[in-house]
Structures are given as C-alpha cells and as structure tokens.
Amino acid sequence: MTNNTAQMQAITIPEFGGAEVLRFAELDVPEPGPGQVSIDVAYAGANFAEVLYRQGVVDVPLPFVPGIEVSGRIRAVGPGVDGLRVGQPVAALTIVAGGGYAEVVVTAADLVAPLDEHGPDLDLAAALPSNSTTAFLVLDRVARIEPGEKVLVHAAAGGVGSQLGQVARLLGAGRVVGTVGSPAKIDVAKRFGYDEVVLRDRFDNAGEFDIVVDMVGGANRRTGLDGLAPMGRLIVMGNASGAEDVGVSANELWFTNKTVSGFNLAAFSAAYPEHAGRALRRAVAAAARGDLHVQVESLRWDQVADVHRRIETAATTGKIVLEVAAR
C-alpha cells in the first residue's frame, strides 16, 4: 500500500545526550485539530529549554521534535478557530508540545499572534514568543510590578534577560540593574534598558530591590532573597548554573514580608493559553512600535548543533533563530 501522507523535514532528539545527537528526520506533516492551527515554519527560535530537552533534564518522549517558538504562515485552520486565515504571517508559541524545529508545526490558536503589514519581519518575530512573552508575564502578572519599583535581573545579556530590562522600563520601573557572567557582556546588557550592569561574581550590596528575577540559581538565589526590600518578590524561572536547589524557609518569608514565586512558560501556556497569547500579542505590538528591541542572529537550521553548544556554554547574547524556510 502506498503512503500518500505528506512528509516534512524536522530536527529530532532520538536519544538524550550532547548536541551531536540532533538528527534530521522525515516525518508526517501534522494536521490541526479543534482550536488549533498548523504553521509553515519560516524561523524557529533557539532556546536553553531545547538544550534541556536534548540533555534529558526535561522528561520528553523520544524521538522528540524540540522547538518552543516559531514564525511563519498559517498552513491550515482547525475547527472552531476564528480570526486566523490560511497564508497569514504569524508568530507562535509551540512550547506546550514542542515541534518548532520542523517545516510544519501545530499549536493552539490562542498561542498565535498575527503579524499585520506593520508587524516585525519573520526573523525578529520568531525571537519574540518565548523571551518577550515571558518578560511581560513575569513582571506584570507574577511580580505585579508597580511604577517606580527597583528591579534586579540575573543573566541580563541573555535572551530573556535582554527583554526583562526593557519590559521593566515599559512597565514603569524606577531603577533596573542587571548582572552578567563575563566582562564582555556588560556593554551588551546596557543596551537593553539597564541603569547599571555588574558581574555576578562581584555583585555586592547594590541596595534593596522590590523585584529580583533569577534564572541562574545557586548562590544568586540566596543573594537575591537577601537583597529584597520588605514586600519584595523573588521570581525563580531557571537554574542555568546547574547548582543544587536552594532551600527557602517559610518562617523567614513570614518574618521578613518577602515572597518567592516560580514561573515556567510551558506550564503556564498549557494551563492559561489565552493569557499567554495575550502577552505574546502585547510583545509583538511593542516590537512593531520599536519599543522592544531584540538582538537577533539568524543561522541555517542545519547549524543547530553548533547553536546548542553556544547556548549551553553561555557563549550567546541576544537571540539566535534558525532559518527553516524563510518566506
């Protein structure tokens, strides 16, 4: 019997391991179900999350197609979807089930942001769904930032960090300080809304902060908690250092009037897709207006192994997108 199912190319994780395990494979083109759309992918964002999938830190079924964000054009629209049409350029979160490292991906229509004629180009659009959406959600919905508050962000030159500094400014922060891991990243981070950028291993007392966002973990987590003002909020959203977990005493929070919250974009998007989509559309609009800058580097998707090595050794600044089939 002949298989007439349409085929596509995708980058897969057939086994957990180093960047060398990534493999191209031919797979069936996915079809959208109710409330979903399929997208012909132009660019796929490259993120630390995909490195964690590949390393086996996040439990995913193998073989797995990674890829948490894309830009491209709507290929097909599933039942019950309104406001999106075939051929429409879009940016989209594909973080709930992955699949962005492919020629075609399916995602919930709620997690899609249309790009109008004034919208960002497709390469920039692919850099927005994960990091920029996260920045709006973390500062607005989780930290509940108030005008004039002081914000500290660890890993300020990275993909998320570069957006957090700018979004803090857009939301009215009074002072925004970032930390970085190497001297070469100080000037890079300063372009993204920070009043001051310092080396993490030399970070001392820079005053009290109302909000601390920690993607690094380890000693930074304890330093961040100690540096909170009364009613301050520590937002935990990563552990790039790979350090052991840091315990926090509930009694300490009680006596000091401090809060620790966690944020995971995948879990949030699965539980509250409409809210994640709203933040994505907010990020796209800000980028289209020129209020949100992303430093984007576009590379061919057959360079994915080298891209992963750069990400996991912290040798990147800004954002890398993989060119799948630029349209």
XYZ file of C-alpha atoms in Angstrom:
327
model
C 0.000 0.000 0.000
C 1.321 3.445 -0.881
C 1.546 6.045 1.891
C 0.117 9.274 0.480
C 0.590 11.250 3.724
C 2.532 14.463 3.125
C 6.061 14.425 4.527
C 8.280 17.113 6.039
C 11.786 17.559 7.407
C 12.291 18.023 11.152
C 15.164 18.069 13.629
C 14.689 15.334 16.223
C 16.156 14.191 19.508
C 16.373 10.407 19.011
C 18.278 9.929 22.283
C 19.389 12.123 25.156
C 22.929 13.451 25.049
C 25.194 16.115 23.605
C 24.467 18.353 20.656
C 25.699 15.636 18.294
C 22.540 13.538 18.914
C 20.350 16.009 16.992
C 19.227 14.432 13.713
C 17.169 15.422 10.694
C 14.278 13.054 10.012
C 11.347 12.783 7.605
C 8.020 12.847 9.422
C 4.337 13.092 8.559
C 3.019 16.632 8.273
C 0.797 17.269 11.338
C -2.823 18.362 10.892
C -4.574 20.809 13.240
C -7.359 19.608 15.488
C -10.155 21.648 17.076
C -8.896 25.005 18.311
C -5.539 24.545 16.576
C -3.683 25.803 13.510
C -0.758 24.423 11.552
C 2.054 26.755 10.503
C 4.574 26.564 7.661
C 7.656 27.478 9.681
C 9.946 30.230 8.427
C 12.143 30.596 11.526
C 12.383 28.698 14.808
C 13.795 30.313 17.928
C 16.722 28.580 19.647
C 16.495 28.454 23.449
C 18.044 26.948 26.555
C 14.797 24.994 27.004
C 15.601 22.932 23.915
C 19.040 22.167 25.336
C 17.355 20.843 28.480
C 15.082 18.632 26.370
C 18.101 17.261 24.499
C 20.028 16.610 27.719
C 17.114 14.716 29.251
C 16.682 17.222 32.081
C 13.065 17.627 30.962
C 11.249 14.335 30.505
C 10.009 14.176 26.906
C 9.065 11.124 24.819
C 11.692 10.047 22.290
C 12.103 10.660 19.458
C 11.144 14.262 20.150
C 10.986 17.338 17.919
C 12.061 20.335 20.026
C 11.251 23.958 19.301
C 9.175 26.199 21.575
C 8.561 29.202 19.282
C 8.288 29.930 15.568
C 7.300 32.427 12.934
C 5.793 31.589 9.571
C 2.468 31.478 7.772
C -0.775 29.709 8.639
C -0.984 26.458 6.640
C -4.354 25.156 7.847
C -7.004 26.126 10.400
C -8.754 23.587 12.606
C -12.437 23.535 13.578
C -13.590 26.304 15.901
C -10.801 28.761 15.094
C -11.766 32.337 14.293
C -9.612 35.332 13.381
C -6.816 33.413 11.673
C -6.612 32.560 7.981
C -4.511 30.423 5.662
C -1.431 32.295 4.426
C -1.454 34.792 7.283
C 2.014 35.640 8.727
C 2.204 34.876 12.445
C 4.425 34.400 15.454
C 3.531 31.490 17.730
C 4.376 29.688 20.934
C 4.853 25.948 20.355
C 6.121 25.344 23.877
C 3.308 23.120 25.139
C 4.099 20.146 22.889
C 7.250 21.316 21.108
C 7.679 20.680 17.405
C 9.034 24.032 16.256
C 12.220 22.601 14.709
C 10.239 21.404 11.702
C 8.882 22.576 8.383
C 5.326 22.422 9.777
C 4.122 22.681 13.371
C 0.720 22.584 15.090
C -0.198 24.725 18.078
C -3.231 26.151 19.850
C -4.772 29.123 18.073
C -4.726 31.002 21.409
C -0.915 30.903 21.306
C -0.659 32.638 17.918
C -0.085 36.339 17.218
C -0.918 37.694 13.750
C 1.665 39.949 12.091
C -0.004 42.773 10.192
C 1.623 44.831 7.441
C 3.356 46.948 10.086
C 4.493 43.986 12.138
C 8.074 42.807 12.640
C 9.842 40.753 9.974
C 9.644 36.989 10.331
C 13.178 36.577 11.705
C 12.506 39.065 14.510
C 9.020 37.652 15.048
C 10.492 34.210 15.809
C 12.569 35.755 18.609
C 9.561 37.158 20.492
C 7.199 34.349 21.596
C 9.331 32.810 24.350
C 11.523 35.528 25.854
C 9.451 38.662 25.288
C 6.204 36.973 26.315
C 7.916 35.656 29.438
C 9.160 39.142 30.344
C 5.645 40.616 30.247
C 4.141 37.712 32.186
C 6.853 37.592 34.854
C 6.897 41.317 35.601
C 3.230 42.143 35.139
C 1.273 39.036 36.113
C 3.650 37.286 38.556
C 5.687 40.089 40.167
C 2.854 42.643 39.760
C 5.312 45.462 39.215
C 4.325 48.932 40.410
C 5.579 52.233 38.927
C 8.887 53.331 40.413
C 9.898 49.938 41.793
C 13.505 48.720 41.689
C 14.235 45.564 39.675
C 17.282 43.257 39.616
C 17.713 40.718 36.791
C 20.362 37.992 36.739
C 21.705 36.924 33.291
C 20.837 40.336 31.869
C 22.546 39.827 28.485
C 20.763 36.586 27.609
C 17.611 36.123 25.585
C 15.156 36.555 28.467
C 17.345 38.983 30.377
C 17.585 41.349 27.432
C 13.785 41.532 27.362
C 13.229 41.814 31.110
C 15.245 45.025 31.337
C 13.278 46.674 28.556
C 9.875 45.458 29.707
C 10.613 46.652 33.244
C 11.169 50.088 31.734
C 7.966 49.891 29.680
C 6.016 48.970 32.824
C 7.374 51.919 34.798
C 10.282 50.576 36.858
C 12.278 53.257 38.642
C 15.671 51.511 38.628
C 16.744 48.416 36.686
C 20.008 46.598 37.470
C 21.362 43.529 35.677
C 24.100 41.015 36.383
C 26.166 39.129 33.785
C 28.711 36.331 33.863
C 31.595 37.935 31.934
C 33.006 41.437 31.295
C 32.306 41.136 27.560
C 28.564 41.026 28.271
C 28.395 44.228 30.313
C 28.170 46.617 27.352
C 25.758 44.261 25.575
C 23.349 44.249 28.516
C 23.494 48.015 28.896
C 21.760 48.353 25.529
C 18.662 46.627 26.901
C 17.231 49.116 29.384
C 19.512 48.631 32.377
C 20.696 51.555 34.506
C 23.627 49.504 35.743
C 25.183 46.149 34.816
C 27.640 44.327 37.085
C 29.467 40.993 37.156
C 27.579 38.345 39.108
C 30.622 37.082 40.995
C 31.394 40.642 42.130
C 27.859 41.599 42.923
C 27.719 43.052 46.396
C 25.188 45.278 48.064
C 23.539 47.441 45.405
C 20.695 48.358 47.720
C 17.340 46.719 48.211
C 15.135 45.644 45.325
C 11.395 45.243 45.061
C 11.715 42.536 42.401
C 14.566 40.083 41.720
C 14.340 37.751 38.715
C 16.687 34.759 38.930
C 17.388 32.421 36.006
C 20.825 31.364 37.273
C 20.253 29.677 40.635
C 22.849 28.676 43.203
C 24.325 31.478 45.288
C 22.427 34.070 43.266
C 19.153 32.757 44.643
C 20.215 33.351 48.211
C 21.706 36.740 47.358
C 18.510 37.701 45.592
C 16.352 36.801 48.569
C 18.644 38.671 50.967
C 18.542 41.725 48.702
C 14.762 42.066 48.696
C 13.096 45.034 50.320
C 10.134 44.370 52.631
C 7.231 43.178 50.449
C 9.816 42.307 47.789
C 9.317 39.429 45.326
C 11.900 36.900 44.157
C 10.843 35.259 40.885
C 12.536 31.921 40.178
C 12.487 30.958 36.496
C 15.580 28.898 35.786
C 18.721 27.212 37.061
C 21.270 27.855 34.326
C 24.148 27.286 36.758
C 23.059 23.692 37.322
C 23.582 24.227 41.062
C 21.839 22.274 43.794
C 18.436 23.569 44.810
C 18.410 26.352 47.383
C 16.003 25.917 50.268
C 13.929 28.846 51.474
C 12.428 28.937 54.945
C 8.723 29.730 55.071
C 9.277 31.273 58.509
C 11.894 33.592 57.013
C 9.361 34.789 54.463
C 6.846 35.291 57.245
C 9.155 37.395 59.396
C 10.598 39.490 56.552
C 7.458 40.118 54.462
C 9.040 38.637 51.316
C 7.622 36.423 48.572
C 9.165 33.725 46.365
C 7.302 32.748 43.197
C 8.131 30.407 40.340
C 7.358 30.821 36.666
C 7.518 28.222 33.904
C 6.273 29.327 30.485
C 5.408 25.815 29.296
C 3.239 25.024 32.305
C 1.636 28.475 32.203
C 0.881 28.242 28.479
C -0.705 24.813 28.919
C -2.909 25.993 31.799
C -3.693 29.513 30.603
C -3.195 29.667 26.821
C -5.411 32.715 26.413
C -3.307 34.717 28.893
C -0.027 33.561 27.326
C -1.360 34.507 23.893
C -2.413 37.930 25.125
C 1.109 38.557 26.433
C 2.574 37.348 23.123
C 0.432 39.767 21.154
C 1.468 42.523 23.551
C 5.128 41.714 22.884
C 4.623 41.665 19.112
C 2.899 45.058 19.254
C 5.727 46.528 21.345
C 8.351 45.243 18.903
C 6.379 46.594 15.939
C 6.283 50.040 17.571
C 10.027 49.939 18.196
C 9.541 49.902 21.984
C 11.117 46.462 22.333
C 14.499 45.686 20.794
C 15.800 42.157 20.199
C 19.343 41.436 19.053
C 18.714 38.660 16.517
C 21.217 36.371 14.827
C 19.816 34.175 12.055
C 21.568 30.893 11.184
C 20.689 27.956 8.928
C 18.846 25.229 10.762
C 21.471 22.665 9.741
C 23.787 24.564 12.137
C 21.594 23.589 15.090
C 24.263 21.503 16.856
C 26.680 24.428 16.940
C 23.887 26.709 18.139
C 23.092 24.337 21.016
C 26.766 24.231 22.026
C 26.885 28.022 22.115
C 23.747 28.236 24.225
C 24.796 25.656 26.799
C 28.232 27.258 27.253
C 26.713 30.742 27.693
C 28.506 31.943 24.554
C 25.477 33.821 23.239
C 23.998 37.264 23.682
C 20.569 38.263 22.490
C 18.726 35.670 20.431
C 19.516 33.076 17.754
C 16.811 31.983 15.301
C 17.108 29.041 12.927
C 16.129 29.666 9.327
C 13.874 26.785 8.323
C 12.281 28.150 5.166
C 12.212 31.937 5.215
C 9.211 33.224 3.310
